[in-house]
Short mmCIF file of C-alpha atoms and ligand atoms in Angstrom, two decimals:
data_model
loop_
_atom_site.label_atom_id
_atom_site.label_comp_id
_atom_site.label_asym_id
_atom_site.label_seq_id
_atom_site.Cartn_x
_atom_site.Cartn_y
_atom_site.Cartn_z
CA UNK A 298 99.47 123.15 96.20
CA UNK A 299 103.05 125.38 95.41
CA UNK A 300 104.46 126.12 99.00
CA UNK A 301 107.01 128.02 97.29
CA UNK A 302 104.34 130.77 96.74
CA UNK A 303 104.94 133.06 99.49
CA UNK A 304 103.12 136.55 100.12
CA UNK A 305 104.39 139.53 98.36
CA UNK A 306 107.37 140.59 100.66
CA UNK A 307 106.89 144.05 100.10
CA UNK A 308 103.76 144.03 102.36
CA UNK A 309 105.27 142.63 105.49
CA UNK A 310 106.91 144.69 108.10
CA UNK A 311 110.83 145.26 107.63
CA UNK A 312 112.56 143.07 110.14
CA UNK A 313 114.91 145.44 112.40
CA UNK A 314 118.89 144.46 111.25
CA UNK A 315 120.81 145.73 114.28
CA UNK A 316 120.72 142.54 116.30
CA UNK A 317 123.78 140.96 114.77
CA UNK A 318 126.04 143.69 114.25
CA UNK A 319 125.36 144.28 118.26
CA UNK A 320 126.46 140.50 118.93
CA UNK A 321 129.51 140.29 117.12
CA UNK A 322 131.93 140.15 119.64
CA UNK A 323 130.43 136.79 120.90
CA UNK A 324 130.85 134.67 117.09
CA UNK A 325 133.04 132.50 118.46
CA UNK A 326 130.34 131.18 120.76
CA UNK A 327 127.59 131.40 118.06
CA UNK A 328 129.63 129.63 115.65
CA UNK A 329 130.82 126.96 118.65
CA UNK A 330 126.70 126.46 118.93
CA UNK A 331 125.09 126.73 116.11
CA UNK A 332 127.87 124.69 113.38
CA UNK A 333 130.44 122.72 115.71
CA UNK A 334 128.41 121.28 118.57
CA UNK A 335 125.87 120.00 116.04
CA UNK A 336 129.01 118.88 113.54
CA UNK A 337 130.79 117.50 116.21
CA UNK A 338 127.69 115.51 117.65
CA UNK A 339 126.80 113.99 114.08
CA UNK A 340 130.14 112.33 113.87
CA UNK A 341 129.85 110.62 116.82
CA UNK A 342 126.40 109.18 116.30
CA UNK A 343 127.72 108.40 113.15
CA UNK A 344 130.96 106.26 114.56
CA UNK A 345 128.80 105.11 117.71
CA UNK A 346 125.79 103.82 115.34
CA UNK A 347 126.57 99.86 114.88
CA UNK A 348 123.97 99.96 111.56
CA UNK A 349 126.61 98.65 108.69
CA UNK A 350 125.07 99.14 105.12
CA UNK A 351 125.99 97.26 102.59
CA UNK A 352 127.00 98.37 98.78
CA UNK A 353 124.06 96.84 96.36
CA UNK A 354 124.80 95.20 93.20
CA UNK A 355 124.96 98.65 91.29
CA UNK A 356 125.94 96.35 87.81
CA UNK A 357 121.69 94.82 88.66
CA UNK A 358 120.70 97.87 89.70
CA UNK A 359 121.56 100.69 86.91
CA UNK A 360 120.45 104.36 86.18
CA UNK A 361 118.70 102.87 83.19
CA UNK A 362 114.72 103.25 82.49
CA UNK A 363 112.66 101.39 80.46
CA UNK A 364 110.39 103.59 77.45
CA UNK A 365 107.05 103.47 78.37
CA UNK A 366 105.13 103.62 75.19
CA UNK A 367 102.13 106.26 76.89
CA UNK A 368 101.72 107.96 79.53
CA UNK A 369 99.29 110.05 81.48
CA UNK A 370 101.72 112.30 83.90
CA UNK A 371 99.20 114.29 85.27
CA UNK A 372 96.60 111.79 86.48
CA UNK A 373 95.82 113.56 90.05
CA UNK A 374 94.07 116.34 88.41
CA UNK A 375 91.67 114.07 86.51
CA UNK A 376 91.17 111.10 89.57
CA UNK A 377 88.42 110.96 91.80
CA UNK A 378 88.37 109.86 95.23
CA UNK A 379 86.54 106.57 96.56
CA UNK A 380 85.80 105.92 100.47
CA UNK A 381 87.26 109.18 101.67
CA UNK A 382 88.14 108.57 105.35
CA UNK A 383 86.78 105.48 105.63
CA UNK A 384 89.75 103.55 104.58
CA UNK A 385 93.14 103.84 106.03
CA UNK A 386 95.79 102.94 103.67
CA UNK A 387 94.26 100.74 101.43
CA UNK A 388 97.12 98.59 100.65
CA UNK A 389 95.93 96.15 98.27
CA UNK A 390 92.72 95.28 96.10
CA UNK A 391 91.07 92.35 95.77
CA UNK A 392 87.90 92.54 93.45
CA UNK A 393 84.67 89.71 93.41
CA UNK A 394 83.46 90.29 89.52
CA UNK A 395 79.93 88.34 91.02
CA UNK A 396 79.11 91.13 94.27
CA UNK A 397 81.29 93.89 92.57
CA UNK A 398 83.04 94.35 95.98
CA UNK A 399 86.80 95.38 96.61
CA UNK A 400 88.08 93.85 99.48
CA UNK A 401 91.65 95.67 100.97
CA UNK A 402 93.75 95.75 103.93
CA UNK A 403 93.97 99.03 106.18
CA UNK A 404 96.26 99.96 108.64
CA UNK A 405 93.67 100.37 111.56
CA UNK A 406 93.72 96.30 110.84
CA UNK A 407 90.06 96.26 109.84
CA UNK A 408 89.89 94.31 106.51
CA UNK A 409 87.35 96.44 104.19
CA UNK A 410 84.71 95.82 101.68
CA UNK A 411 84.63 98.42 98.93
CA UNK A 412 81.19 98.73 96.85
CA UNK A 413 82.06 99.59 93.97
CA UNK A 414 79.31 102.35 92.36
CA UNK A 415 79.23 104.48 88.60
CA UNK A 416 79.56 107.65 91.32
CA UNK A 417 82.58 107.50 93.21
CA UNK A 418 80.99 109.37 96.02
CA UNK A 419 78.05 106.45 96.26
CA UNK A 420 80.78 103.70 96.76
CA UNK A 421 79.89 101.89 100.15
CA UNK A 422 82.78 101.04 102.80
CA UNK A 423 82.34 98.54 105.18
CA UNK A 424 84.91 97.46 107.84
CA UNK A 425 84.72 93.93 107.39
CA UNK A 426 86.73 91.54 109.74
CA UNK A 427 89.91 93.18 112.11
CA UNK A 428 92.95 90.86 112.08
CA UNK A 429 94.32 92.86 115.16
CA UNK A 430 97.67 93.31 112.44
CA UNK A 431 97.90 94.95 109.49
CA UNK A 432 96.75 93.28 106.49
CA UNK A 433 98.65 94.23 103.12
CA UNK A 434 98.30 91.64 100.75
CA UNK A 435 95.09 89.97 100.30
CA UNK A 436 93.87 87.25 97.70
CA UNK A 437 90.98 84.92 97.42
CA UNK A 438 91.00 81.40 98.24
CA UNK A 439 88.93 78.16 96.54
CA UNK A 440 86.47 77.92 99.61
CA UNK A 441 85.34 81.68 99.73
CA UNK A 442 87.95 82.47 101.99
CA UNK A 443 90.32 85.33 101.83
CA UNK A 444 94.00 84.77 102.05
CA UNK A 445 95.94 87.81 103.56
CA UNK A 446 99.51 88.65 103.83
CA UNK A 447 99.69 90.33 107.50
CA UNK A 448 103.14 91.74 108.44
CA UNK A 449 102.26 91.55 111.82
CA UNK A 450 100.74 88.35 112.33
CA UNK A 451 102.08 86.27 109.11
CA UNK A 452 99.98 84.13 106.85
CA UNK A 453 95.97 84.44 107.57
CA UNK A 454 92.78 82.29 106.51
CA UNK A 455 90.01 84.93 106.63
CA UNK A 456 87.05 82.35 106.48
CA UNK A 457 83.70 83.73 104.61
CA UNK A 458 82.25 83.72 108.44
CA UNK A 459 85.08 86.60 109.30
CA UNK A 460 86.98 84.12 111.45
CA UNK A 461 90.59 84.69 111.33
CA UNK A 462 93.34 81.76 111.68
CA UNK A 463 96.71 81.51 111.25
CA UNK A 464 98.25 79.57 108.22
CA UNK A 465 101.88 79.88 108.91
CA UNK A 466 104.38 82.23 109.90
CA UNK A 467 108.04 81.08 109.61
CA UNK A 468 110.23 78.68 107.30
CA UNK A 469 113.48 77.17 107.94
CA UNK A 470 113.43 78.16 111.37
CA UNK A 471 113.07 81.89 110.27
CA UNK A 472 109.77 83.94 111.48
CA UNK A 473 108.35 86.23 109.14
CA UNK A 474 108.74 89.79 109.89
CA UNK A 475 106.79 91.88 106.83
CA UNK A 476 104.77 89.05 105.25
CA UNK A 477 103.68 91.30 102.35
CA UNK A 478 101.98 89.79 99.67
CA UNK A 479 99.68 86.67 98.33
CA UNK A 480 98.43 85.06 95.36
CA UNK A 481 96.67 81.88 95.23
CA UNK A 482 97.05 79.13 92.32
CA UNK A 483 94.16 77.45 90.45
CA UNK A 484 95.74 73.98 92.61
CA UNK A 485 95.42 75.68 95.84
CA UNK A 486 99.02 76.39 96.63
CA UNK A 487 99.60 79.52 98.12
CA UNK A 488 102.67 82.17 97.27
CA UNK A 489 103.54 84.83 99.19
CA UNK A 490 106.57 86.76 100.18
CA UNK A 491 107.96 88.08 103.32
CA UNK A 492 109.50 91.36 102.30
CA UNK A 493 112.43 90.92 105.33
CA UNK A 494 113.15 88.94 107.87
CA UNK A 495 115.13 91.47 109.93
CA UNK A 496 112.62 94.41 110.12
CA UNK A 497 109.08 95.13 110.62
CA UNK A 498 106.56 96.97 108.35
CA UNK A 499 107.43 99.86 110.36
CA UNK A 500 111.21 99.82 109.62
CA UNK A 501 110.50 98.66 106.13
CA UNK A 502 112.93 102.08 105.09
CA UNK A 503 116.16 100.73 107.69
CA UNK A 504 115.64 97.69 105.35
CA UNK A 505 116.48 99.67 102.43
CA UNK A 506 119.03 101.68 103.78
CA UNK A 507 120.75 98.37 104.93
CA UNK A 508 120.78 97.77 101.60
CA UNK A 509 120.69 93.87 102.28
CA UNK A 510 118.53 90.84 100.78
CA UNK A 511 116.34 89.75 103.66
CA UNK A 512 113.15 88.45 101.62
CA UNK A 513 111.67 85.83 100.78
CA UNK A 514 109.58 84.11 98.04
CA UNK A 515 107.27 81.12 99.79
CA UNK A 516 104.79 78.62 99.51
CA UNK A 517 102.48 77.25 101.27
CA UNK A 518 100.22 73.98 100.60
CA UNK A 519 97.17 73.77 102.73
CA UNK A 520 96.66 70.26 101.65
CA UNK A 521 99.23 69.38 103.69
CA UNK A 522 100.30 72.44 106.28
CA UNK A 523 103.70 73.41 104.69
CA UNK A 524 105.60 76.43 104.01
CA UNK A 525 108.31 76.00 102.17
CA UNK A 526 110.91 78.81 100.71
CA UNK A 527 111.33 78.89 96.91
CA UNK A 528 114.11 81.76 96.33
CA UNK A 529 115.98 83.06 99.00
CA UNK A 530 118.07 86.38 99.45
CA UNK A 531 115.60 89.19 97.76
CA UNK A 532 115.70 92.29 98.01
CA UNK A 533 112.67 93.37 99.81
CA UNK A 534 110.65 90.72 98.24
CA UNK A 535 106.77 92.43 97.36
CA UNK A 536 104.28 91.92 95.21
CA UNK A 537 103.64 88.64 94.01
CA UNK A 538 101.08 87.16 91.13
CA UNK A 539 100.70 83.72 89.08
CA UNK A 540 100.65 83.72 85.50
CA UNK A 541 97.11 83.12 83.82
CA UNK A 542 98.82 79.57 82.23
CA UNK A 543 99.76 78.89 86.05
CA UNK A 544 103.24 78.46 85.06
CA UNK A 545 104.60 81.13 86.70
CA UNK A 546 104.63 83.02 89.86
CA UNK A 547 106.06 86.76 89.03
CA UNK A 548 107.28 88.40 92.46
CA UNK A 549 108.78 91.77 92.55
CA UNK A 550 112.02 93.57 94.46
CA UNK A 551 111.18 96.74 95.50
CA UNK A 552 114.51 98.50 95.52
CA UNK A 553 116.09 96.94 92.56
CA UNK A 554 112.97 98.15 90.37
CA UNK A 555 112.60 94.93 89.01
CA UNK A 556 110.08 91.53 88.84
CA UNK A 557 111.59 88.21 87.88
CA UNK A 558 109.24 85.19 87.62
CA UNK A 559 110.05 81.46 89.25
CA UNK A 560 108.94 78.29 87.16
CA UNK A 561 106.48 76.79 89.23
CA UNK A 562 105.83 73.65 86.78
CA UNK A 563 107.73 71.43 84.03
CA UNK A 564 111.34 70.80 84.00
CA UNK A 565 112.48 73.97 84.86
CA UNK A 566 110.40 74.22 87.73
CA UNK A 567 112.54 76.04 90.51
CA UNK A 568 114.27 78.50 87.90
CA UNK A 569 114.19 82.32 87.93
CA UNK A 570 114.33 83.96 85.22
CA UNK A 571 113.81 88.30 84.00
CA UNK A 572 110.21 89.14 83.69
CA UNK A 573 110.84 92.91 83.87
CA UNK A 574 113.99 95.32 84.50
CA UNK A 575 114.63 99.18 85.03
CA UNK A 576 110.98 99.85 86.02
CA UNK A 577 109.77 103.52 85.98
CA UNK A 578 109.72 103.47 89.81
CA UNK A 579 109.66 101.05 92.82
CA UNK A 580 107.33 97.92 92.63
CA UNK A 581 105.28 97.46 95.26
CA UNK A 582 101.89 95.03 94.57
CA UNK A 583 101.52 93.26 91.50
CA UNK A 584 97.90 92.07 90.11
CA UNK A 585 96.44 90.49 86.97
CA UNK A 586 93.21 91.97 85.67
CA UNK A 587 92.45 89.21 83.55
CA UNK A 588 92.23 90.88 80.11
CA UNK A 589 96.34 90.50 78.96
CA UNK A 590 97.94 93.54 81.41
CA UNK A 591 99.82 93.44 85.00
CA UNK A 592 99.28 96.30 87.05
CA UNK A 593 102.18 96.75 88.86
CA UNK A 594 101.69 99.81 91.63
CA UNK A 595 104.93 102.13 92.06
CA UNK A 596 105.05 103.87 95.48
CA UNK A 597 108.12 106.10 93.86
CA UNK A 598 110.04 106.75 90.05
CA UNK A 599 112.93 106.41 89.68
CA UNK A 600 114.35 109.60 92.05
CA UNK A 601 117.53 111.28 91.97
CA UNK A 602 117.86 110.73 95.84
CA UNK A 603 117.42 107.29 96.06
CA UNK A 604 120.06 106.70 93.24
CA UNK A 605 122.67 108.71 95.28
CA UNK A 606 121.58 106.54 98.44
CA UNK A 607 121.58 103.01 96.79
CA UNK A 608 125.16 104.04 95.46
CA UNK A 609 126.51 105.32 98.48
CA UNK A 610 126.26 103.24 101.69
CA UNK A 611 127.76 106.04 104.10
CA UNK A 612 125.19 108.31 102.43
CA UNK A 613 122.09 105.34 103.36
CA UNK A 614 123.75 105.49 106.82
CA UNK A 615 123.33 109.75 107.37
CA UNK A 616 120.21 108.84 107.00
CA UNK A 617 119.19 106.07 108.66
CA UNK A 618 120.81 108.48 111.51
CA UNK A 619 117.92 111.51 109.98
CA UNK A 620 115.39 108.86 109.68
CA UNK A 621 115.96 107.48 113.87
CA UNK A 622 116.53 110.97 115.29
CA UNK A 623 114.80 114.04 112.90
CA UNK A 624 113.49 112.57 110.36
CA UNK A 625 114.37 111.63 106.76
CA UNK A 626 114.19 114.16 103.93
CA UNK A 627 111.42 113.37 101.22
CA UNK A 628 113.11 111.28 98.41
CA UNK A 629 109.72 110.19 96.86
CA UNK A 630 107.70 111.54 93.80
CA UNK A 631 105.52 110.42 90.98
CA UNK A 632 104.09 107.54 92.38
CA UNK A 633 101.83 105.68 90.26
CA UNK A 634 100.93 102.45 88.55
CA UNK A 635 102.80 101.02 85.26
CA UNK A 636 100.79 98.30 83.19
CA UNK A 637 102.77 95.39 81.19
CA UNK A 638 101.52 92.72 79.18
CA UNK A 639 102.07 88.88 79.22
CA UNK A 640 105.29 89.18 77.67
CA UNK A 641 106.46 91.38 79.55
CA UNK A 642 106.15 94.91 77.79
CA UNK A 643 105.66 98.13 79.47
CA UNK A 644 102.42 99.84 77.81
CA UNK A 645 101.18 102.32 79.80
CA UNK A 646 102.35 104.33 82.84
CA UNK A 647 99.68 106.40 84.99
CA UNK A 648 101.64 108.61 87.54
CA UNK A 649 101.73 112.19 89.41
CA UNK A 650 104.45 114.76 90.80
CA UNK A 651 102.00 115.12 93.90
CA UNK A 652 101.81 110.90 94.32
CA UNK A 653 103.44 108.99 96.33
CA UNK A 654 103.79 105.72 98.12
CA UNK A 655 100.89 104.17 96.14
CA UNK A 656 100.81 100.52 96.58
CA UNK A 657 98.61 99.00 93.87
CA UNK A 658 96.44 99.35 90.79
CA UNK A 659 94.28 97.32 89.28
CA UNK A 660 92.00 98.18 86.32
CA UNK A 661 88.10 97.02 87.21
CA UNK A 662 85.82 97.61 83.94
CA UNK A 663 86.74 101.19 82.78
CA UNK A 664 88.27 102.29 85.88
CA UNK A 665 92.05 101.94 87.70
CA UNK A 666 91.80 101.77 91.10
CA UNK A 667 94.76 102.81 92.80
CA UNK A 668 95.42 101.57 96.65
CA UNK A 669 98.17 103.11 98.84
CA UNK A 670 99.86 102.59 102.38
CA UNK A 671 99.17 106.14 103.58
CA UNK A 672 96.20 107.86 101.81
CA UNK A 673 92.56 107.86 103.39
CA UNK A 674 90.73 106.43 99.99
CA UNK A 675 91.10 104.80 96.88
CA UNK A 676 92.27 107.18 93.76
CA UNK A 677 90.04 106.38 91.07
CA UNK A 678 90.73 107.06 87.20
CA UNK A 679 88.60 106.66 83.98
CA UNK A 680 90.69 105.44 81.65
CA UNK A 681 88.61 105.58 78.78
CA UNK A 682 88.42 109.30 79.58
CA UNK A 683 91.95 110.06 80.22
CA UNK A 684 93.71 107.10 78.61
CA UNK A 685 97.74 107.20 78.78
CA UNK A 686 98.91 108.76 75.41
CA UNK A 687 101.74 108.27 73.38
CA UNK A 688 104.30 111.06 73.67
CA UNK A 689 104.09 113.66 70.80
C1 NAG B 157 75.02 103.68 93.15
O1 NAG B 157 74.44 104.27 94.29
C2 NAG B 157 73.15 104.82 94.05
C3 NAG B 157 72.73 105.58 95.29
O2 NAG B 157 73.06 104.90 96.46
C4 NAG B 157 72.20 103.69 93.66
O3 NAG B 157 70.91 104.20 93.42
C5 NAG B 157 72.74 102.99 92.40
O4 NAG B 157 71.94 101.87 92.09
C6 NAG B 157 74.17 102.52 92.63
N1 NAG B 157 74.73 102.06 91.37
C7 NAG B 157 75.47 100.94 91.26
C8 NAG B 157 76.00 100.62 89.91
O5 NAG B 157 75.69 100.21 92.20
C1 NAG B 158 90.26 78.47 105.44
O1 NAG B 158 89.28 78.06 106.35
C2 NAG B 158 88.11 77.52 105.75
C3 NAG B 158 87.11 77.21 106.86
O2 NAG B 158 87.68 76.40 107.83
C4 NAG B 158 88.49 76.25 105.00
O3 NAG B 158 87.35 75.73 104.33
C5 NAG B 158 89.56 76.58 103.98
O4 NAG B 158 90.01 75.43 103.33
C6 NAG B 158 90.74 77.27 104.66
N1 NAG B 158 91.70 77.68 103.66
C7 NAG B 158 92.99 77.34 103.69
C8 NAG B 158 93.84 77.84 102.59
O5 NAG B 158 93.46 76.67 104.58
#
């Protein structure tokens, strides 16, 4: 839709003019009004306002952009739409090759299976098991459980009889605050992060404004009930996947459009090294698909907005001050989903002007399905029939 269009002018009724002429000897009060009072009363809440942003490590964090060898810009036009209002804010996917059912977390708390049918229309939605939170992050365990990441609540064991129980929910003395995402290992352990310790998934934007590292990347071993915290200091700490060889566990930063991997094995178990830099837009969830690609979902590019704000803290302040009192302006566009391979190499980037905070993607047989935090269904794209292309 172009809300630019407006009608033709020339049909409307011409507004009368004299009203301001007739109130000109009263400016001075206007002007007091309408520019100082407001003026005025932004630079106290600014001064009053004890949030204290911090500057981010602009040298990590650059204007750069990686090439992404194809594209497909446009891929709105061409998607198709799967559970329409049965599913609110599908955050994640998790997909069982046997039943061909996508399980996902929504924000009414209901945990969801997704039947997965040739006709998008014919897919089948059933609200599964409620955690009473809001589950984001979900992954299968090795005794038909699910595991899910629930901001809310924290760690959960969602048994294959729907029964809900808690696996952990603070380390070091530090509860969770937006446990966001989960992978399991072929030895059981659980990773996970918890995006920040200071705000909830509500506030998840004051987090960004602060412009401080609050997350976390964690495991937990159910063998013998403990959490423990593998890299500190993150920067909104999000999605989070282990490498088919198991050696790895790849977690991603949301602001600082980047994924790094952690050694989980060998002798340099506990390092952290560059997976991926300068991303297109914002990680959010990261997922294999088993056939040599990462789907990494981006609930933003790369905008000009959110540059000026990570650069600026006084500017992340204004509108932290918008965001608690009239709202924040929109600084969010082309969401998508950006596919890499093992070694790290962008290859294809699947994105809209009209998308945004999308969440995940994951590629199941010929199709991407693309989960977000906001939208009432799963965007669904062929991409035999609208691959990304190179550039020309
Ligand atoms: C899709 O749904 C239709 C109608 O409900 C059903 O007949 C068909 O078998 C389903 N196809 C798949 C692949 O599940
Ligand atoms: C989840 O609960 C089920 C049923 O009690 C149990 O078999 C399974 O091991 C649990 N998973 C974890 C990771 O604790």
């Amino acid at each position: 839709m172009d809300e630019s269009k407006t009608p033709d002018s020339s049909s409307l009724p011409r507004p009368s003019k004299p009203t301001i002429t007739k109130q000109k000897s009263s400016w001075p009060f206007a002007f007091f009004v309408t520019v100082l009072v407001p003026v005025l009363a932004a630079i106290l809440l600014y001064q009053l306002d004890s949030f204290d942003p911090a500057p981010l490590p602009l040298h990590e964090l650059t204007r750069h952009v990686i090439t992404v060898p194809t594209q497909n810009d446009h891929m709105l036009r061409v998607s198709e739409f799967v559970g329409v209002g049965n599913l609110r804010g599908p955050e994640d996917v998790a997909y069982d090759a046997k039943s061909g059912v996508i399980y996902t977390g929504c924000a009414d708390g209901w945990i969801s299976r997704v039947t997965v049918n040739d006709s998008a229309a014919d897919s089948v939605v059933e609200k599964w098991v409620n955690t009473g939170g809001r589950p984001l992050g979900i992954a299968f365990g090795h005794n038909n459980e699910l595991i899910v990441a629930d901001p809310e609540k924290g760690l959960l064991n969602v048994t294959a009889d729907g029964v809900v129980e808690l696996l952990t929910d603070e380390a070091d003395g530090q509860k969770f605050k937006t446990t966001d995402a989960v992978d399991v290992a072929h030895n059981g352990i659980i990773y996970f992060t918890d995006a920040s310790y200071k705000y909830s998934l509500s506030k998840f934007i004051w987090d960004f404004l602060e412009g401080k590292p609050h997350g976390r990347l964690l495991s937990y071993d159910p063998a013998t009930r403990t959490t423990k915290v593998l890299v500190r200091d993150l920067y909104f700490a999000n999605g989070v996947v282990i490498t088919p060889d198991q050696n790895y566990v790849i977690f991603c930063e949301t602001p600082m459009r980047r994924c790094r991997k952690y050694h989980i094995q060998g002798k340099e178990k506990g390092r952290v090294e560059k997976f991926i830099d300068y991303l297109p837009g914002m990680p959010d969830n990261i997922r294999y698909d088993g056939d040599g690609l990462y789907w990494i979902g981006l609930p933003t590019a790369r905008t000009l907005q959110w540059d000026i704000a990570f650069r600026y803290p006084f500017i992340r302040k204004i509108l932290l001050i918008m965001e608690k009192y009239i709202g924040r302006p929109p600084m969010e566009k082309n969401g998508g989903v950006v596919a890499i391979d093992l070694a790290g190499n962008p290859i294809a980037h699947y994105y809209d002007p009209g998308l945004a905070l999308v969440t995940s993607g994951m590629k199941i047989g010929n199709h991407l399905y693309i989960g977000s935090i906001i939208h009432p269904y799963f965007l669904r794209l062929n991409l035999k029939q609208y691959p990304a292309q190179a550039a020309t």
